[in-house]
Coordinates of C-alpha atoms and ligand atoms in Angstrom, one line a residue:
M154 CA 105.9 96.7 139.9
K155 CA 105.4 98.6 136.7
S156 CA 102.1 100.1 137.9
R157 CA 104.0 102.2 140.4
I158 CA 104.9 105.9 140.1
A159 CA 107.3 107.2 137.6
P160 CA 110.8 105.9 138.1
F161 CA 113.4 107.7 140.0
I162 CA 116.5 106.7 138.4
F163 CA 119.2 105.4 140.6
I164 CA 122.7 105.4 139.1
L165 CA 125.2 103.0 140.5
F166 CA 127.0 104.4 143.5
L167 CA 129.7 101.9 143.8
L168 CA 133.2 103.1 144.1
T169 CA 134.5 99.9 142.9
A170 CA 138.1 99.9 141.7
L171 CA 137.7 97.1 139.2
T172 CA 141.3 96.5 138.6
G173 CA 144.2 94.6 140.0
C174 CA 142.5 91.3 140.7
A175 CA 144.8 88.4 141.3
K176 CA 142.9 85.9 139.1
K177 CA 143.1 88.5 136.2
T178 CA 139.4 87.9 135.5
E179 CA 137.8 91.0 134.0
P180 CA 134.4 92.1 135.4
V181 CA 131.4 92.1 133.1
R182 CA 128.4 94.3 133.6
R183 CA 124.9 94.8 132.5
E184 CA 122.4 97.6 133.1
F185 CA 118.7 97.2 132.6
F186 CA 115.4 98.6 133.8
S187 CA 113.1 96.8 136.2
M188 CA 111.0 97.5 139.3
D189 CA 110.7 101.1 138.2
T190 CA 114.4 101.7 138.5
V191 CA 117.8 101.0 137.0
M192 CA 119.4 97.7 137.9
Q193 CA 123.1 97.0 137.4
V194 CA 124.9 93.7 137.7
I195 CA 128.7 93.5 137.8
L196 CA 130.3 90.1 138.1
Y197 CA 133.6 88.5 137.9
P198 CA 133.0 85.3 135.9
D199 CA 134.7 82.1 136.8
R200 CA 137.2 81.1 134.1
D201 CA 135.0 78.2 133.0
S202 CA 131.7 80.1 132.9
D203 CA 130.1 82.1 130.1
P204 CA 129.9 85.7 131.3
A205 CA 127.0 86.6 128.9
K206 CA 125.1 83.6 130.2
M207 CA 125.6 84.6 133.8
L208 CA 124.4 88.2 133.1
D209 CA 121.4 86.8 131.2
L210 CA 120.6 84.6 134.2
A211 CA 120.8 87.6 136.6
E212 CA 118.7 89.8 134.4
Q213 CA 116.0 87.1 133.8
E214 CA 115.8 86.4 137.5
V215 CA 115.2 90.1 138.3
L216 CA 112.5 90.4 135.6
R217 CA 110.9 87.2 136.9
T218 CA 110.7 88.4 140.5
D219 CA 109.4 91.8 139.3
A220 CA 106.6 90.1 137.5
L221 CA 105.9 87.8 140.4
L222 CA 105.7 90.7 142.9
T223 CA 103.7 92.9 140.5
S224 CA 101.1 90.1 140.4
A225 CA 100.7 90.5 144.1
M226 CA 100.5 94.3 144.2
G227 CA 97.1 95.6 145.3
T228 CA 95.5 92.2 144.8
A229 CA 92.2 94.0 143.9
E230 CA 91.0 90.9 142.2
R231 CA 90.0 88.2 144.7
D232 CA 91.3 85.5 142.4
S233 CA 94.8 87.0 142.6
A234 CA 94.5 86.9 146.4
A235 CA 93.8 83.2 146.1
K236 CA 96.8 82.9 143.8
I237 CA 99.1 84.5 146.5
L238 CA 97.9 82.1 149.1
N239 CA 98.3 79.1 146.7
D240 CA 101.7 80.2 145.3
S241 CA 104.4 78.7 147.5
E242 CA 107.0 81.4 146.6
L243 CA 104.7 84.3 147.2
S244 CA 103.2 82.9 150.4
A245 CA 106.7 82.1 151.8
L246 CA 107.7 85.7 151.1
L247 CA 104.5 87.1 152.6
N248 CA 105.1 84.9 155.7
R249 CA 108.6 86.3 156.0
A250 CA 107.3 89.8 155.6
L251 CA 104.6 89.3 158.3
L252 CA 107.2 88.0 160.7
I253 CA 109.2 91.2 160.2
S254 CA 106.0 93.2 160.6
A255 CA 105.4 91.5 164.0
D256 CA 109.0 92.1 165.1
T257 CA 109.0 95.7 164.1
D258 CA 105.7 96.3 165.8
G259 CA 104.1 97.1 162.5
A260 CA 106.5 99.8 161.3
F261 CA 107.1 97.6 158.3
D262 CA 103.6 96.6 157.1
P263 CA 103.0 95.1 153.6
T264 CA 99.3 96.0 153.9
V265 CA 99.8 99.7 153.5
W266 CA 98.7 99.6 149.8
P267 CA 95.4 101.6 150.3
I268 CA 97.2 104.4 152.1
V269 CA 100.1 104.6 149.6
D270 CA 97.4 104.6 146.9
A271 CA 95.4 107.4 148.6
W272 CA 98.5 109.7 148.6
G273 CA 98.8 109.0 144.9
F274 CA 102.1 107.3 145.0
Y275 CA 101.2 104.6 142.5
S276 CA 99.5 106.8 139.9
G277 CA 101.9 109.7 140.3
S278 CA 98.9 112.0 140.8
H279 CA 99.9 113.0 144.3
R280 CA 97.3 114.4 146.7
I281 CA 96.8 115.0 150.4
P282 CA 94.0 112.8 151.7
K283 CA 91.5 114.2 154.3
E284 CA 91.9 112.9 157.8
D285 CA 88.5 111.0 157.7
E286 CA 89.5 109.3 154.5
L287 CA 92.8 108.2 156.2
S288 CA 91.0 107.0 159.3
A289 CA 88.6 104.9 157.2
L290 CA 91.5 103.4 155.3
L291 CA 93.5 102.7 158.4
Q292 CA 90.6 100.4 159.5
T293 CA 91.2 98.3 156.4
I294 CA 94.9 97.7 156.8
G295 CA 97.1 95.9 159.2
W296 CA 99.6 93.1 159.0
E297 CA 97.6 91.1 161.6
K298 CA 94.7 90.9 159.1
A299 CA 97.0 89.4 156.5
R300 CA 98.3 86.9 159.1
S301 CA 94.8 85.8 160.0
A302 CA 93.8 85.5 156.3
M303 CA 96.9 83.3 155.7
N304 CA 96.2 81.2 158.8
A305 CA 92.6 80.7 157.7
S306 CA 93.6 80.3 154.0
D307 CA 90.9 82.8 153.2
P308 CA 91.7 84.9 150.1
D309 CA 88.6 87.1 150.8
A310 CA 90.1 88.3 154.0
L311 CA 93.6 89.1 152.5
P312 CA 94.2 92.9 152.6
K313 CA 95.6 94.5 149.5
L314 CA 99.4 94.1 149.5
D315 CA 102.4 96.2 148.7
L316 CA 105.6 94.2 148.7
G317 CA 107.6 97.1 147.3
A318 CA 109.6 97.6 150.4
I319 CA 111.1 94.1 150.1
G320 CA 110.9 93.6 146.3
K321 CA 114.5 94.6 145.5
G322 CA 115.8 92.7 148.5
Y323 CA 114.0 89.6 147.4
A324 CA 115.2 89.9 143.8
A325 CA 118.8 90.3 145.1
S326 CA 118.5 87.2 147.3
T327 CA 117.2 85.0 144.5
V328 CA 119.7 86.4 141.9
K329 CA 122.6 85.7 144.3
E330 CA 121.4 82.2 144.9
K331 CA 121.1 81.5 141.1
L332 CA 124.6 83.0 140.5
H333 CA 126.1 81.0 143.4
E334 CA 124.5 77.8 142.1
N335 CA 126.2 78.5 138.7
G336 CA 129.6 78.9 140.3
V337 CA 129.8 82.7 140.4
T338 CA 131.7 83.7 143.6
S339 CA 132.2 87.4 143.1
A340 CA 129.5 89.9 142.1
I341 CA 127.9 93.2 142.9
L342 CA 124.1 93.8 142.3
S343 CA 122.9 97.3 142.4
L344 CA 119.2 97.1 142.3
G345 CA 117.9 100.7 142.7
G346 CA 119.0 101.7 146.1
N347 CA 119.9 98.2 147.1
V348 CA 123.5 97.0 146.8
S349 CA 124.2 93.3 147.4
L350 CA 127.6 91.8 147.4
L351 CA 128.2 88.2 146.5
G352 CA 131.6 87.2 148.0
S353 CA 134.5 89.5 147.8
R354 CA 136.6 90.8 144.9
P355 CA 138.5 88.0 143.2
D356 CA 141.7 88.9 145.1
G357 CA 139.8 88.4 148.4
S358 CA 139.7 92.1 149.2
D359 CA 136.4 93.9 150.1
F360 CA 134.2 95.8 147.7
T361 CA 133.8 99.5 148.3
V362 CA 130.2 100.7 148.4
G363 CA 129.3 104.4 148.2
I364 CA 126.4 105.5 150.3
R365 CA 124.4 108.1 148.4
D366 CA 124.0 111.6 149.8
P367 CA 120.2 112.0 150.3
E368 CA 120.6 115.8 149.6
D369 CA 122.7 115.4 146.5
P370 CA 121.9 112.4 144.4
A371 CA 125.1 112.7 142.5
A372 CA 127.3 112.4 145.5
Y373 CA 128.1 110.0 148.3
F374 CA 128.4 111.0 152.0
A375 CA 130.2 107.8 153.1
T376 CA 131.8 104.6 151.9
L377 CA 131.7 101.1 153.3
S378 CA 134.3 98.3 152.7
L379 CA 132.5 95.0 152.7
S380 CA 132.1 91.5 151.3
D381 CA 129.1 89.3 151.2
K382 CA 126.6 91.8 152.6
A383 CA 123.4 93.5 151.6
V384 CA 123.5 97.3 151.9
V385 CA 120.1 98.8 151.6
T386 CA 119.1 102.5 151.9
S387 CA 115.6 104.0 152.4
G388 CA 115.2 107.7 152.4
S389 CA 112.6 110.5 152.2
Y390 CA 114.2 111.9 149.1
E391 CA 113.1 108.9 146.9
R392 CA 109.8 109.1 145.2
S393 CA 108.6 111.9 147.5
F394 CA 106.5 114.9 146.4
E395 CA 106.4 118.5 147.6
Q396 CA 103.3 120.6 148.1
D397 CA 103.1 124.1 149.7
G398 CA 106.7 123.8 150.7
V399 CA 106.2 120.5 152.6
R400 CA 107.9 117.3 151.4
Y401 CA 105.9 114.1 151.6
S402 CA 107.8 110.8 151.8
H403 CA 106.8 107.6 150.0
I404 CA 107.3 105.7 153.2
I405 CA 104.1 105.7 155.3
D406 CA 103.8 105.3 159.0
P407 CA 101.1 102.6 159.2
K408 CA 99.9 103.8 162.6
T409 CA 99.0 107.3 161.3
G410 CA 98.5 106.8 157.6
H411 CA 100.8 109.8 157.0
P412 CA 104.1 109.9 155.2
V413 CA 107.0 109.6 157.7
D414 CA 108.2 112.9 158.9
N415 CA 111.0 112.7 161.5
S416 CA 114.6 113.9 161.7
L417 CA 115.9 111.2 159.4
L418 CA 117.1 111.8 155.8
S419 CA 118.1 108.2 155.2
V420 CA 118.6 104.9 156.9
T421 CA 121.1 102.4 155.5
V422 CA 121.0 98.8 156.7
V423 CA 123.9 96.4 156.4
A424 CA 123.0 92.7 156.9
D425 CA 123.7 89.2 155.6
D426 CA 120.1 88.8 154.5
D427 CA 118.9 90.9 151.6
I428 CA 115.2 90.6 152.5
L429 CA 115.8 91.6 156.1
A430 CA 118.0 94.5 155.1
D431 CA 115.3 95.8 152.7
A432 CA 112.5 95.4 155.2
L433 CA 114.5 97.0 158.1
S434 CA 115.6 100.0 156.1
T435 CA 111.9 100.9 155.6
A436 CA 110.9 100.0 159.2
L437 CA 113.8 101.9 160.9
F438 CA 112.9 104.9 158.8
V439 CA 109.4 104.8 160.2
M440 CA 110.7 104.3 163.7
G441 CA 112.9 107.4 163.6
P442 CA 116.4 107.8 165.1
D443 CA 115.5 106.9 168.7
G444 CA 113.2 104.0 167.8
A445 CA 115.8 102.7 165.4
A446 CA 118.5 102.9 168.1
Q447 CA 116.3 101.0 170.5
F448 CA 115.5 98.4 168.0
Y449 CA 119.1 97.8 167.2
Q450 CA 120.0 97.6 170.9
S451 CA 117.2 95.1 171.5
G452 CA 119.4 92.6 169.6
L453 CA 116.4 91.0 167.9
Y454 CA 118.1 90.9 164.6
D455 CA 121.8 90.9 163.6
F456 CA 122.4 94.0 161.5
D457 CA 124.2 97.3 161.3
M458 CA 122.9 100.7 160.2
I459 CA 123.9 104.2 159.2
L460 CA 121.4 107.0 160.2
M461 CA 121.7 110.3 158.3
E462 CA 119.7 113.1 159.9
K463 CA 118.4 116.4 158.5
D464 CA 121.2 118.3 160.4
R465 CA 123.5 116.0 158.4
S466 CA 124.8 114.3 161.6
V467 CA 125.6 110.6 161.1
T468 CA 125.1 107.7 163.5
I469 CA 126.5 104.3 162.9
T470 CA 126.5 101.0 164.8
Q471 CA 129.6 99.4 166.1
G472 CA 129.9 96.6 163.5
L473 CA 130.7 99.3 160.9
K474 CA 133.4 101.1 162.9
N475 CA 136.3 99.7 161.0
C476 CA 134.8 99.7 157.5
F477 CA 133.0 103.1 157.4
E478 CA 134.4 106.4 156.2
T479 CA 132.7 109.7 156.0
A480 CA 133.6 113.4 155.9
E481 CA 130.4 114.3 157.8
T482 CA 130.1 114.8 161.6
L483 CA 129.9 111.4 163.3
K484 CA 127.3 111.9 166.0
G485 CA 127.8 108.5 167.7
I486 CA 128.6 104.8 167.4
L487 CA 125.8 102.7 168.9
K488 CA 126.7 99.7 170.8
Ligands
AMP237 P1 111.7 101.2 150.5 O1 112.1 102.2 149.4 O2 112.4 99.9 150.4 O3 111.9 101.8 151.9 O4 110.2 100.9 150.3 C1 109.2 101.9 150.2 C2 108.0 101.4 149.5 O5 107.3 100.4 150.3 C3 107.0 102.5 149.2 O6 107.2 103.0 147.9 C4 105.7 101.8 149.4 O7 105.3 101.2 148.2 C5 105.9 100.8 150.4 N1 105.8 101.2 151.8 C6 105.6 102.5 152.3 N2 105.5 102.5 153.6 C7 105.7 101.2 154.0 C8 105.7 100.6 155.3 N3 105.6 101.3 156.4 N4 105.9 99.3 155.3 C9 106.0 98.5 154.2 N5 106.0 99.1 153.0 C10 105.8 100.4 152.9
MG238 MG1 113.0 98.6 152.0

């Protein structure tokens, strides 16, 4: 996704105390740039494995998924649309994405590319499109159109795609799979705003993950103690732009064509599945606090979440009750 707007650098927000592990294995780490952001991999190598090789494996896999997803961005060329439909990995990912679109009633919609483009988020030349421009573009998007194109195997009917809202989640899932296949049982991936935990610390204890303060990028507003989970945050502070005192988020409401503007500052999703966590963090941000609460309570997916609102109140779901710590006001625990 190199064509996207200038990177907003994420620094690792893991409060990992990397000491005191029973196996006495030392963690190894690598930082690199991909998907317009800083990626960090920390792993506790198995005694028999070559740590540098495992880090290479993780880095190469992130770079590979970046290239794969970049090839699907925009799909302006019709032959690249055909490639998406014929590529088993991309079409499986798109199928998964479209299922989540259906389940979130289009709040997550990988066909938002023309709208994101119109607001200048890819070029970095931000602008506020006119209403009639947005209305015309809204006619061209819609996950249902992508569904029909896939069902009919018709590349000409495939809308332009933006898989950016699940890109890092997808990369995390494939890296974890590769590391696991190679015997790694304990690792932390911090891919931009996405943290993904493979197993637990070598002594069996949980990792501690810091949740970034949307109003102060250098600080955390909460911590979570977890093993084997994806922790993904979406927020209006990332990649946004300001004009005439108004902040415009990079996350678009596909129903209006406008950047999301509700009381949320950030949504963090905790789930077993990296792709789901990534897609849901975007979708719940679009839904707003009430919609997100209803979606959670519908029980459609198994996940937990942390909602941080503009008044700095924090809402969590019950699954996080015993592993969540914050100094902020806890507004409620959703059941
Ligand atoms: P994330 O940071 O994971 O929430 O993903 C946000 C990115 O996904 C944006 O930079 C856009 O490229 C794209 N995007 C924006 N709005 C949506 C949406 N409603 N559904 C899917 N992707 C979106
Ligand atoms: Mg996302």
